Coordinates of C-alpha atoms in Angstrom, one line a residue:
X16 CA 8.2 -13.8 70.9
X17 CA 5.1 -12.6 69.5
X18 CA 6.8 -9.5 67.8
X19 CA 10.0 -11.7 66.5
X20 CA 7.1 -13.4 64.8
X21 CA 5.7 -10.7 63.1
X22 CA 9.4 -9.3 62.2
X23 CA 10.0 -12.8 60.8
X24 CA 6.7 -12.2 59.0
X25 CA 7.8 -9.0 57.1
X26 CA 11.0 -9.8 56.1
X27 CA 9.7 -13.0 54.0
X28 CA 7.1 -10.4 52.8
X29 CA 9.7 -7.9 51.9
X30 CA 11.5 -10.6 50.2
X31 CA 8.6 -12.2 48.2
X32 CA 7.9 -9.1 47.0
X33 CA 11.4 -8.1 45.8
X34 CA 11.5 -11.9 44.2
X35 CA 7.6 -10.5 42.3
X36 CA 9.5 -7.6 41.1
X37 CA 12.6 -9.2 39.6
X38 CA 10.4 -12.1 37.6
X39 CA 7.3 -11.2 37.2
X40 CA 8.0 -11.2 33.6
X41 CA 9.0 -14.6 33.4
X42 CA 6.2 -15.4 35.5
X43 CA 3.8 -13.8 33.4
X44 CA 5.2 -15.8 30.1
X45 CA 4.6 -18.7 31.8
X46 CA 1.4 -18.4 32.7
X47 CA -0.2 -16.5 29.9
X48 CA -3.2 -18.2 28.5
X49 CA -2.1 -19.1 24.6
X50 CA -5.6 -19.3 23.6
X51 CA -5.8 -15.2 24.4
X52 CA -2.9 -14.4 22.3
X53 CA -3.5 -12.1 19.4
X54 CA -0.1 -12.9 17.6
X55 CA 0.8 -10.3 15.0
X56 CA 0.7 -12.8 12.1
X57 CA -2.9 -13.3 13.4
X58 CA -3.6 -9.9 12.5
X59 CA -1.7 -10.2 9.3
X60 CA -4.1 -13.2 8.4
X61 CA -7.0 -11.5 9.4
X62 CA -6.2 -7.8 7.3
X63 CA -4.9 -9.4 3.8
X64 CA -8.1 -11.3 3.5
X65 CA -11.0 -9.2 5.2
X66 CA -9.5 -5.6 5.6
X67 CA -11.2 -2.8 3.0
X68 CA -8.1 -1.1 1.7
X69 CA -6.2 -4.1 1.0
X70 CA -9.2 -5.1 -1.1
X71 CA -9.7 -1.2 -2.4
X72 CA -5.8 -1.9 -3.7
X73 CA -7.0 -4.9 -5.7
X74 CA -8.7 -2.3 -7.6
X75 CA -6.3 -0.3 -9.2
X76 CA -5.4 -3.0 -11.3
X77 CA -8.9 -3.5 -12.4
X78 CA -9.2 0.0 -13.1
X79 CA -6.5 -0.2 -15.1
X80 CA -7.3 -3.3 -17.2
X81 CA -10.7 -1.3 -18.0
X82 CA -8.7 1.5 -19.7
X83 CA -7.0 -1.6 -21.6
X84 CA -10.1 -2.6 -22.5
X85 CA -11.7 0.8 -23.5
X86 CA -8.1 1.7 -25.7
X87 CA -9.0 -1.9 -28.0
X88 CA -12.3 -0.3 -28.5
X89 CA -10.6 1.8 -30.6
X90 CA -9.7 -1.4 -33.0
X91 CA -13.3 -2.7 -32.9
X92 CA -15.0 -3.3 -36.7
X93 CA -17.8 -0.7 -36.9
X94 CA -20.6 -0.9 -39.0
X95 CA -23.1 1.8 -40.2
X96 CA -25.3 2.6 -42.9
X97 CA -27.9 4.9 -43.7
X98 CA -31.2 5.0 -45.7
X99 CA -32.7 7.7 -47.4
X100 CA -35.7 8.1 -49.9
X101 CA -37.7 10.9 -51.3
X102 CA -41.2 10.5 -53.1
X103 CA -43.3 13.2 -54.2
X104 CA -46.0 13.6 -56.7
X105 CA -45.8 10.4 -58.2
X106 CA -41.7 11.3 -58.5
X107 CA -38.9 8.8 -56.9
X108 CA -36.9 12.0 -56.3
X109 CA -34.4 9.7 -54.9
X110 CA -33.5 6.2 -53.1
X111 CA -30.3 6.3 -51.2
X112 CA -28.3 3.0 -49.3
X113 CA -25.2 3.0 -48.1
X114 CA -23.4 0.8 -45.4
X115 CA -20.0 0.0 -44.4
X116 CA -17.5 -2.3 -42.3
X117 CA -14.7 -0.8 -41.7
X118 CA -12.2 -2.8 -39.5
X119 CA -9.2 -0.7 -38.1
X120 CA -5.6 -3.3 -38.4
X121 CA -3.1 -3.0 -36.0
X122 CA -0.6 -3.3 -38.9
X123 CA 0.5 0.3 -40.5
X124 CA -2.4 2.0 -38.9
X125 CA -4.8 1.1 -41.9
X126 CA -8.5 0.4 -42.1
X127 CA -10.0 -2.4 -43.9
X128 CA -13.3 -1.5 -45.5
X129 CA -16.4 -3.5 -47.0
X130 CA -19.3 -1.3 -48.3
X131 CA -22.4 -1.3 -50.5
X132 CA -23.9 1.6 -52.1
X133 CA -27.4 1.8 -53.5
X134 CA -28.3 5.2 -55.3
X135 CA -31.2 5.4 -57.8
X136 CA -33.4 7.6 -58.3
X137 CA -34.7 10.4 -61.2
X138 CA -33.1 13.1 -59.4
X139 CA -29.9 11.4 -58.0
X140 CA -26.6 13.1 -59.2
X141 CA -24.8 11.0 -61.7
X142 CA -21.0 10.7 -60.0
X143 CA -23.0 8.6 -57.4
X144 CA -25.6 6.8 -59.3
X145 CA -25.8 3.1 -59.3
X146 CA -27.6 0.3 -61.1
X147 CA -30.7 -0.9 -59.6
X148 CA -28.3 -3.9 -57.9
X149 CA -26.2 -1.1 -56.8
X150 CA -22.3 -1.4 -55.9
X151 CA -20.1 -3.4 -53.8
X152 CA -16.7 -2.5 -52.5
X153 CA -13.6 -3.7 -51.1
X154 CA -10.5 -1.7 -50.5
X155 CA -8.3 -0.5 -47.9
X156 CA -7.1 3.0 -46.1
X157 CA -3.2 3.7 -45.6
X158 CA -1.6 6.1 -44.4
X159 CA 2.1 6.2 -45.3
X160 CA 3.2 9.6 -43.7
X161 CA 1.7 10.7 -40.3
X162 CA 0.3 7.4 -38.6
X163 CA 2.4 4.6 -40.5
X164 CA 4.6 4.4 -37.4
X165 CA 2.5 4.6 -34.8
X166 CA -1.1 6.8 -34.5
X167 CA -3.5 8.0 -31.8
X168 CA -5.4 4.6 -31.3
X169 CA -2.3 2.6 -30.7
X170 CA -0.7 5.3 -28.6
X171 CA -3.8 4.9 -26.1
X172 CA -3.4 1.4 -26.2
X173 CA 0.5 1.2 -26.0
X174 CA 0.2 3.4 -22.9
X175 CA -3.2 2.1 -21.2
X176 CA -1.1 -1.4 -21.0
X177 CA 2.1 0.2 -19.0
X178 CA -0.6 1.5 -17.0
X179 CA -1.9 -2.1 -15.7
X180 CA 1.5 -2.1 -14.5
X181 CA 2.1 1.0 -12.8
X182 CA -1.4 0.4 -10.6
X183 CA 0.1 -2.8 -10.0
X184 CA 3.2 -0.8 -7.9
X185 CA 0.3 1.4 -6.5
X186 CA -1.8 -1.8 -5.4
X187 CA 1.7 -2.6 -3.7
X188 CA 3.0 0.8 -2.0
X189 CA -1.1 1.0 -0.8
X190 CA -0.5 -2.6 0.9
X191 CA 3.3 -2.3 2.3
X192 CA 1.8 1.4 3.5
X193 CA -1.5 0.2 5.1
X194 CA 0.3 -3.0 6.6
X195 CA 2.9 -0.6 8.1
X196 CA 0.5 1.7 10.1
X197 CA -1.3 -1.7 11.1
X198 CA 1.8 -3.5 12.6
X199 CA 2.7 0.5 14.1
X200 CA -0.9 0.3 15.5
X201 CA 0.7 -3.5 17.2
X202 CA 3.2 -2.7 18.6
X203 CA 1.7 0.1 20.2
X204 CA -1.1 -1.7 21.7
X205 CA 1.5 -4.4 22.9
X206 CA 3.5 -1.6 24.8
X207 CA 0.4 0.0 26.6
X208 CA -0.8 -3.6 27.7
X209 CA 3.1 -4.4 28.8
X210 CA 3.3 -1.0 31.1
X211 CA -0.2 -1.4 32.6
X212 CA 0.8 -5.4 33.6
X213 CA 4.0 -3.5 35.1
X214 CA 2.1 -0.7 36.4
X215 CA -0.3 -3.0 38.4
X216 CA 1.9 -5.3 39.6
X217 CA 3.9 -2.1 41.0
X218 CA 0.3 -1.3 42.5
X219 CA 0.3 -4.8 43.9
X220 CA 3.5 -4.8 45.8
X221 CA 2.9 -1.2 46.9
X222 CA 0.1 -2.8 48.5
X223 CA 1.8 -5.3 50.3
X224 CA 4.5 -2.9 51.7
X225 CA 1.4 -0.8 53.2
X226 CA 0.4 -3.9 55.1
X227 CA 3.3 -4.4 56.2
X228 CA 4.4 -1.4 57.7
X229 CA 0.9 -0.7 59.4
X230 CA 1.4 -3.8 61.3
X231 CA 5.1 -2.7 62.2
X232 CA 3.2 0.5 62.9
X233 CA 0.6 -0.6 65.5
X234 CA 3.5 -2.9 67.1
X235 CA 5.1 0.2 67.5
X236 CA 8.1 -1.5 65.0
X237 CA 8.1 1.7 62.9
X238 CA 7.1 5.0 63.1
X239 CA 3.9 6.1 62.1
X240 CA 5.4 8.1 59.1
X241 CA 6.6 5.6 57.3
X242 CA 2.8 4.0 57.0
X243 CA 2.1 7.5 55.5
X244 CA 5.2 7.1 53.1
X245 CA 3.8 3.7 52.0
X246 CA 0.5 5.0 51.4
X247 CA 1.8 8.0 49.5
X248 CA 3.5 5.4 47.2
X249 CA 0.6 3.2 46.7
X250 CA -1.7 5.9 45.4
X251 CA 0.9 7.8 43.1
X252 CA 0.6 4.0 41.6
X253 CA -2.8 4.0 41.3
X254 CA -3.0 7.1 39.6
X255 CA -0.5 6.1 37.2
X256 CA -2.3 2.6 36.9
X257 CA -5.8 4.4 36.0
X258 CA -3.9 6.9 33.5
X259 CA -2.5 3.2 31.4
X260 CA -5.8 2.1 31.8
X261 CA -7.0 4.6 29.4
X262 CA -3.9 4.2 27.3
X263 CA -4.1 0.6 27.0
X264 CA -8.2 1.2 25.9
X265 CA -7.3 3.3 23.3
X266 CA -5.0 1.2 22.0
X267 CA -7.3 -1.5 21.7
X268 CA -9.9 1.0 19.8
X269 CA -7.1 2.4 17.6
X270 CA -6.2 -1.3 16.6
X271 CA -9.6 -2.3 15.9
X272 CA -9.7 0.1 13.5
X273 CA -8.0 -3.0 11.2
X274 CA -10.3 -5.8 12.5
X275 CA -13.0 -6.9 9.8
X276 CA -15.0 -10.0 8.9
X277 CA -15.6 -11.8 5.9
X278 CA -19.0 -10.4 5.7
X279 CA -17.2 -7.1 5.7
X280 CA -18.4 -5.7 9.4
X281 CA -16.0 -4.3 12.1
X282 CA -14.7 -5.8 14.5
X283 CA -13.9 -5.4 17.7
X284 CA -10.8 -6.5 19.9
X285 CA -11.9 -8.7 22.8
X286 CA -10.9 -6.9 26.6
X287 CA -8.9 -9.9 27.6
X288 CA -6.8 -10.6 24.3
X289 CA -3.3 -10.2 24.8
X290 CA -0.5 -9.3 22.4
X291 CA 2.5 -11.7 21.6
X292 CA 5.2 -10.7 24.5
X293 CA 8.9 -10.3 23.5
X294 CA 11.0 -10.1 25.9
X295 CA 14.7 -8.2 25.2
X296 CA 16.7 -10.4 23.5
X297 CA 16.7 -10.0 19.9
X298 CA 17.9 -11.0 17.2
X299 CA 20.4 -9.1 15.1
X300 CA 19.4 -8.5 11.7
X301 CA 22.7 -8.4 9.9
X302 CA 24.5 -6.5 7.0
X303 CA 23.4 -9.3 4.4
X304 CA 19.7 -8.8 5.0
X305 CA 20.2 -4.7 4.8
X306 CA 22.5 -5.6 1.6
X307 CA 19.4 -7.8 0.3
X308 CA 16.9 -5.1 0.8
X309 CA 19.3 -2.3 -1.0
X310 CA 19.5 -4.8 -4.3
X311 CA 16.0 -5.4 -3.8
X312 CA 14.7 -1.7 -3.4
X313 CA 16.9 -0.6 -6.2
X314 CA 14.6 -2.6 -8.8
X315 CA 11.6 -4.1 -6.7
X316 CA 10.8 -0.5 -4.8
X317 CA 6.7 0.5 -5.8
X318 CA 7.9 4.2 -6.3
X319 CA 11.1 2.9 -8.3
X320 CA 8.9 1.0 -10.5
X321 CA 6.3 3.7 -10.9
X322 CA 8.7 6.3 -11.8
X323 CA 10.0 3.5 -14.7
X324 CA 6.4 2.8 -15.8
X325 CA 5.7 6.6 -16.4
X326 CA 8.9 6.9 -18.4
X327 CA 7.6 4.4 -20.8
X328 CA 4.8 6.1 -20.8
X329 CA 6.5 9.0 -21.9
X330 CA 8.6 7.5 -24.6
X331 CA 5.5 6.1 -26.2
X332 CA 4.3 9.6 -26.1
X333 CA 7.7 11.4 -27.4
X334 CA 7.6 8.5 -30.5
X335 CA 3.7 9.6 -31.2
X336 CA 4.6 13.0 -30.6
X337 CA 7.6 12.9 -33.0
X338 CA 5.4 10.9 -35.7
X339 CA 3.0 14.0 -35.7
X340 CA 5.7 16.1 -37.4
X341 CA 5.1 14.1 -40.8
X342 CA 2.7 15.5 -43.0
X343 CA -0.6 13.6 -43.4
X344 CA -0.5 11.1 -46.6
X345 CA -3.7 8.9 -46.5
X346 CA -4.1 6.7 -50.1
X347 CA -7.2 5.2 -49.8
X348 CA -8.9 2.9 -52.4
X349 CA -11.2 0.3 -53.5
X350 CA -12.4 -2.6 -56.1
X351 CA -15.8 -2.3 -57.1
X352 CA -18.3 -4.6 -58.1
X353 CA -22.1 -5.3 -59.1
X354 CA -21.8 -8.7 -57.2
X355 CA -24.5 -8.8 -54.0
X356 CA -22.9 -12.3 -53.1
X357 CA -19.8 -14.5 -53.9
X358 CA -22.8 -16.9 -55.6
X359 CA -24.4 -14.4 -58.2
X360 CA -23.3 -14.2 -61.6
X361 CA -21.6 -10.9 -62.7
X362 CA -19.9 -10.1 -66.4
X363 CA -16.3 -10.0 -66.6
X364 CA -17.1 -5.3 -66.9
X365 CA -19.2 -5.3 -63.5
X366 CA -16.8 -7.6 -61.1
X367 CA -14.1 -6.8 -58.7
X368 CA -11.1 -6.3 -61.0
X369 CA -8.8 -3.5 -61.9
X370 CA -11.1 -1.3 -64.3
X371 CA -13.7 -1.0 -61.7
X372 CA -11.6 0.8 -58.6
X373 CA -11.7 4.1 -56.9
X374 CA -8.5 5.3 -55.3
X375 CA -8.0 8.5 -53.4
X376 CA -5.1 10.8 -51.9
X377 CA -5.3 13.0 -48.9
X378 CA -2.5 15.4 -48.4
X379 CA -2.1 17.9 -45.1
X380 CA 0.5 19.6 -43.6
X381 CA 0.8 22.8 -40.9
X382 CA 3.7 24.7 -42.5
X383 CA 5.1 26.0 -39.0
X384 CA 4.1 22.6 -37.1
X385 CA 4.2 25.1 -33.5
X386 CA 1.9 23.0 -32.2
X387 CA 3.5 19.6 -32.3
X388 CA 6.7 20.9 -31.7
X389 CA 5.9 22.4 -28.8
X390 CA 3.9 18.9 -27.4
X391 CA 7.2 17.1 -28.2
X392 CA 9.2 19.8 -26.2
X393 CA 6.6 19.4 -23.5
X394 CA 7.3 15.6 -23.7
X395 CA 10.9 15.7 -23.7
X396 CA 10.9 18.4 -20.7
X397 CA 8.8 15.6 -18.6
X398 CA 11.5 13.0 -19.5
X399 CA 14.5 15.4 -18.0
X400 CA 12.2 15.8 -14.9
X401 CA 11.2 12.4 -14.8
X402 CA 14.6 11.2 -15.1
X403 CA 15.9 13.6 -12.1
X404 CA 13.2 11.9 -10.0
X405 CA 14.2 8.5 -10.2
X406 CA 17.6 9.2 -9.6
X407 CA 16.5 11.5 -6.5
X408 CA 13.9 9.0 -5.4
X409 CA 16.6 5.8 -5.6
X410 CA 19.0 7.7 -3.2
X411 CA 16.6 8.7 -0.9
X412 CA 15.4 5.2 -0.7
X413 CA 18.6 3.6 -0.5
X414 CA 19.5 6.6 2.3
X415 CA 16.2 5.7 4.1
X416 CA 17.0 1.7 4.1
X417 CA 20.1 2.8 5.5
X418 CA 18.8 4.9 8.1
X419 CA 16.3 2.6 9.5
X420 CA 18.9 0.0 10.0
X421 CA 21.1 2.1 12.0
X422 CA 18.4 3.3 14.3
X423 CA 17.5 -1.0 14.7
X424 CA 20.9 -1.3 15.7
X425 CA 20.8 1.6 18.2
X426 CA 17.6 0.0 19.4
X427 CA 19.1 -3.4 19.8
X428 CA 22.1 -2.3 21.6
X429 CA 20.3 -0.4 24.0
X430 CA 18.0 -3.4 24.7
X431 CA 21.1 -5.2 25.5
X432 CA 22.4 -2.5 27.9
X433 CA 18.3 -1.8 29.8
X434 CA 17.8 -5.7 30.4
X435 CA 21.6 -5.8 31.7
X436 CA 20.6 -2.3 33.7
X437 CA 17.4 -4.0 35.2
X438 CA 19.6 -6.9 36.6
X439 CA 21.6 -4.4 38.7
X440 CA 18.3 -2.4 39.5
X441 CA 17.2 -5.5 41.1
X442 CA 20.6 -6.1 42.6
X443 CA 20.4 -2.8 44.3
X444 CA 16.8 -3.2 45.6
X445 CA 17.2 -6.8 47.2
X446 CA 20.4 -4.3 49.0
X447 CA 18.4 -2.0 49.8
X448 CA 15.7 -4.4 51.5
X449 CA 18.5 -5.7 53.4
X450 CA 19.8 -2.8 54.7
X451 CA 15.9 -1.8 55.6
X452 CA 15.7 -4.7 57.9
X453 CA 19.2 -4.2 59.5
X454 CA 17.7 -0.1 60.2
X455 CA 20.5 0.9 57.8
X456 CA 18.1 2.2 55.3
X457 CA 14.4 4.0 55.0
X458 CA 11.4 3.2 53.2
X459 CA 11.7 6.2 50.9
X460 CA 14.9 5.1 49.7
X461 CA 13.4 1.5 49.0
X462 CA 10.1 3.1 46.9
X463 CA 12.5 5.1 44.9
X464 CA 14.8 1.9 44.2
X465 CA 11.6 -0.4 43.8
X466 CA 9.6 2.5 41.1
X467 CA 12.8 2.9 39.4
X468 CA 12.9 -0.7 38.7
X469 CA 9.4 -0.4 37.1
X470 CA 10.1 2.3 35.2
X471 CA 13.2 0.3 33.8
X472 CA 11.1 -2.5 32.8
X473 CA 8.2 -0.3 31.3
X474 CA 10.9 1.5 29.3
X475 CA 12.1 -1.9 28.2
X476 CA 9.2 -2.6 26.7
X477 CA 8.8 0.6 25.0
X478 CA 12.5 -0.2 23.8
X479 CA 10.8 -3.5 22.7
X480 CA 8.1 -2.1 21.1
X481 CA 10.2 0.9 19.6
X482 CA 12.3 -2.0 18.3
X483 CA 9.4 -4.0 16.4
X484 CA 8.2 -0.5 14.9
X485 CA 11.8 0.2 13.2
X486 CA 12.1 -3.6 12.0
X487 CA 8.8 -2.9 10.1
X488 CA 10.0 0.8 9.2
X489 CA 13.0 -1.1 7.4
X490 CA 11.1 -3.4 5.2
X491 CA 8.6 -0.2 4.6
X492 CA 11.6 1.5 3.6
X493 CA 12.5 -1.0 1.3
X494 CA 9.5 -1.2 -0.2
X495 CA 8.5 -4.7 0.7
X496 CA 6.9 -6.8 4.1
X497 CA 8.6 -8.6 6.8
X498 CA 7.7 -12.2 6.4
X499 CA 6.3 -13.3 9.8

C-alpha cells in the first residue's frame, strides 16, 4: 500500500511538471509584477529627453545657424577712420581725418558709403586738400560686371542657409541611428532575461525529476542509474543556467549604456527590472505600410535629403563660379559737400549737388580665365558625381526597405510555425510521461523530449526578439522611427 502511494505520488509529480513546462509562459505573464516592467517606450521616454547624443544632434543645427550668422557678418555696416598729424619746428607739416560708413546692400552687390575727410596742413598734397571744415561725402559702389549677379558674400550666405538644413537631416539620421542600436540593445536584453526564466525553470523541473526518481530508487521502483541520469540532467542545466546568468548581466550593462538622468549622470538598470514580454503572435505589418515607407523614404530619407541639400549647395556655387568669368567693372562715386550737419548753412558751390562729385572706374580681366574655368569644371564634375549618388543612394534605400520587410515576413512565418511546433513538443512529452509510467519508455528519452521543449521555447524568443530587431531595422531603413 505504502509503495502504490508513493507511485501515485510521482505520477501527479511527473504530471505537474509536464503541466509547468507547457505554461509556464502564461503563468509567468500573469504574474509578472507591472510595476518592474521596463517597457520599451519607457526607454524611449527616458533617451529623447536625457540621453547625450540625442542632445549632441540638437547641435548640428545650432552649428549651422552660427555659420548663418557669421556669413550676415559679411553685410554688417563698418566704420573706420584714422587720424594723423605731423608738427615739427613750429611747422603743421600736416593734419589728416578721414572716416567712413560703408554699408554693404544685398541688392546688386553694392556698398553704400558715408565719409568725411579732413586734410590741412602746409605740407599736405593739393589733390587731397580740404578746407579747414573739410569734406563730406555720399555715394555708392556698383559693380555691373563680375558681382552684379551674385558675389562672394552672398554665396557664403546663400549656402551657409542650405546648410541649416542639411544638419537638420544629420540631427535626424544621428537620432533614427542612435535610437536603432538602443531598441537593438532591447530586444537583446529582453531575449537573455526570456532564456534564463526558461533556463531556470528547466533547472526547476530537473530538480523535481531527481526527487522523484531517488525515492523510486531507494523503494527499489527504479534502478539506481536512472537517479544518475536525472542528476546528469540537472547539472548540464545548471551549467547552462550560470552561462545566461552572465548573458542576461551583460545585457543589462550593455543597455545601461542608454540610461541617463536629467542632471546628465548614468544610470543604471535595476537587477529585478523586467523587459515587456511578447509572446509569438504578431502582428502582420502589411504591403500598405512597406508601400508608405517607400513614398516616405523616397523624399523624407536623412541621406536623400542630404544628398539634395549639397546639390543646392553646388548650384549656388556653379552660378558664383560662372559669374567669375565676367570681367571686373566696379563704377564707384560720390557727392561731396562742405556741410558737417543737415543744420549748417552751405553756399549753393560747397553742397551736395552735381558739380561737386567724384566718380571712379575699375576695370580687370585675366585674359585666359584658367583659373575660374577650371573651378567651374570642378563644380560641374561634383554635380555629375553628386547626381550618380542620389540615384545610387535612392535604390539602395528603396532595395534595403524592401529587404527588411521580407526577412519580417520570414520572421513572422516562422513564429507561427515554432509556437505551432512547441504545441506538438508538448504533446509528445505528456506521451512520453505516459509511456514512462506504463515502463514503455526511459528517463533519457523523457530529458531529451523535456530539453528539447526548452530549447523550442528559448528559440522562440530569440525568434521574438529577432522579430522586434527587424521591425526597427525597417523603419531604420526607411529613414524614420516606429511609433510606439
Amino acid at each position: 500500500m505504502k509503495i502504490l502511494k508513493v507511485r501515485f505520488y510521482i505520477v501527479a509529480l511527473l504530471c505537474s511538471m509536464l503541466w509547468c513546462v507547457t505554461s509556464a509562459g502564461a503563468q509567468n505573464r500573469q504574474t509578472i509584477d507591472t510595476s518592474k516592467v521596463f517597457a520599451l517606450d519607457d526607454l524611449q521616454l527616458m533617451v529623447f529627453r536625457y540621453h547625450p547624443i540625442i542632445k549632441q544632434a540638437a547641435l548640428f543645427t545650432e552649428a549651422a545657424r552660427a555659420t548663418v550668422l557669421q556669413s550676415l557678418g559679411y553685410f554688417d555696416p563698418n566704420l573706420k577712420a584714422n587720424f594723423g598729424r605731423k608738427l615739427f619746428g613750429g611747422t603743421d607739416y600736416y593734419n589728416h581725418w578721414s572716416s567712413e560708413l560703408k554699408v554693404p546692400l544685398w541688392l546688386a552687390g553694392a556698398d553704400l558709403k558715408v565719409g568725411y575727410d579732413r586734410n590741412v596742413g602746409y605740407y599736405t598734397n593739393p589733390e587731397t586738400r580740404t578746407s579747414l571744415a573739410g569734406l563730406t561725402g555720399l555715394g555708392l559702389t556698383v559693380p555691373l560686371g563680375q558681382g552684379l549677379i551674385i558675389d562672394a558674400r552672398r554665396n557664403t550666405l546663400r549656402q551657409s542657409r542650405i546648410m541649416v538644413q542639411y544638419a537638420e537631416a544629420e540631427r535626424v539620421k544621428q537620432i533614427n541611428n542612435t535610437w536603432y542600436q538602443i531598441a537593438k540593445d532591447y530586444w537583446s536584453w529582453y531575449y537573455a532575461y526570456r532564456q534564463l526564466t526558461l533556463t531556470n525553470e528547466g533547472v526547476e523541473l530537473a530538480q523535481r525529476r531527481f526527487k522523484a526518481v531517488s525515492t523510486q530508487t531507494q523503494i527499489g521502483d527504479k534502478a539506481s542509474i536512472d537517479s544518475v541520469e536525472a542528476y546528469v540532467t540537472v547539472q548540464e542545466r545548471l551549467i547552462q543556467l550560470e552561462k545566461n546568468k552572465i548573458e542576461l548581466l551583460n545585457a543589462r550593462l550593455v543597455l545601461s549604456n542608454h540610461l541617463w538622468n536629467g542632471e546628465g549622470n548614468p544610470l543604471e538598470l535595476p537587477e529585478d527590472a523586467i523587459p515587456q514580454l511578447v509572446d509569438g503572435n504578431v502582428e502582420r505589418v502589411g504591403k500598405l505600410v512597406l508601400d508608405t515607407l517607400v513614398r516616405q523614404a523616397a523624399v523624407q530619407h536623412p541621406e536623400i535629403l542630404k544628398l539634395q541639400f549639397k546639390s543646392g549647395q553646388l548650384a549656388i556655387e556653379r552660378a558664383y563660379r560662372q559669374e567669375m568669368l565676367k570681367p571686373k567693372i566696379n563704377i564707384s562715386g560720390s557727392l561731396i559737400s562742405n556741410r558737417r550737419s543737415l543744420g549748417s548753412y552751405v553756399p549753393d558751390n560747397y553742397d551736395f549737388n552735381w558739380n561737386n562729385h567724384k566718380i571712379g572706374l575699375d576695370f580687370a580681366f585675366p585674359l585666359f580665365l584658367r583659373a575660374e574655368r577650371g573651378k567651374l569644371r570642378e563644380v560641374k564634375i561634383k554635380q555629375q558625381e553628386l547626381s550618380y549618388d542620389l540615384q545610387q543612394s535612392g535604390r539602395e534605400i528603396n532595395n534595403n526597405i524592401r529587404t527588411s520587410y521580407n526577412d519580417l515576413e520570414a520572421y513572422r512565418s516562422q513564429l507561427e510555425v515554432q509556437v505551432q511546433t512547441i504545441k506538438n513538443q508538448s504533446l509528445l512529452l505528456q506521451g512520453e510521461n505516459q509511456k514512462f509510467e506504463l515502463g514503455e519508455s526511459t528517463l533519457f528519452l523523457i530529458n531529451t523530449r523535456e530539453t528539447k521543449l526548452i530549447d523550442m521555447r528559448i528559440k522562440l524568443e530569440s525568434m521574438i526578439s529577432g522579430y522586434q530587431k527587424t521591425l526597427a531595422e525597417l523603419y531604420y531603413k526607411a529613414g524614420t522611427r516606429q511609433v510606439l
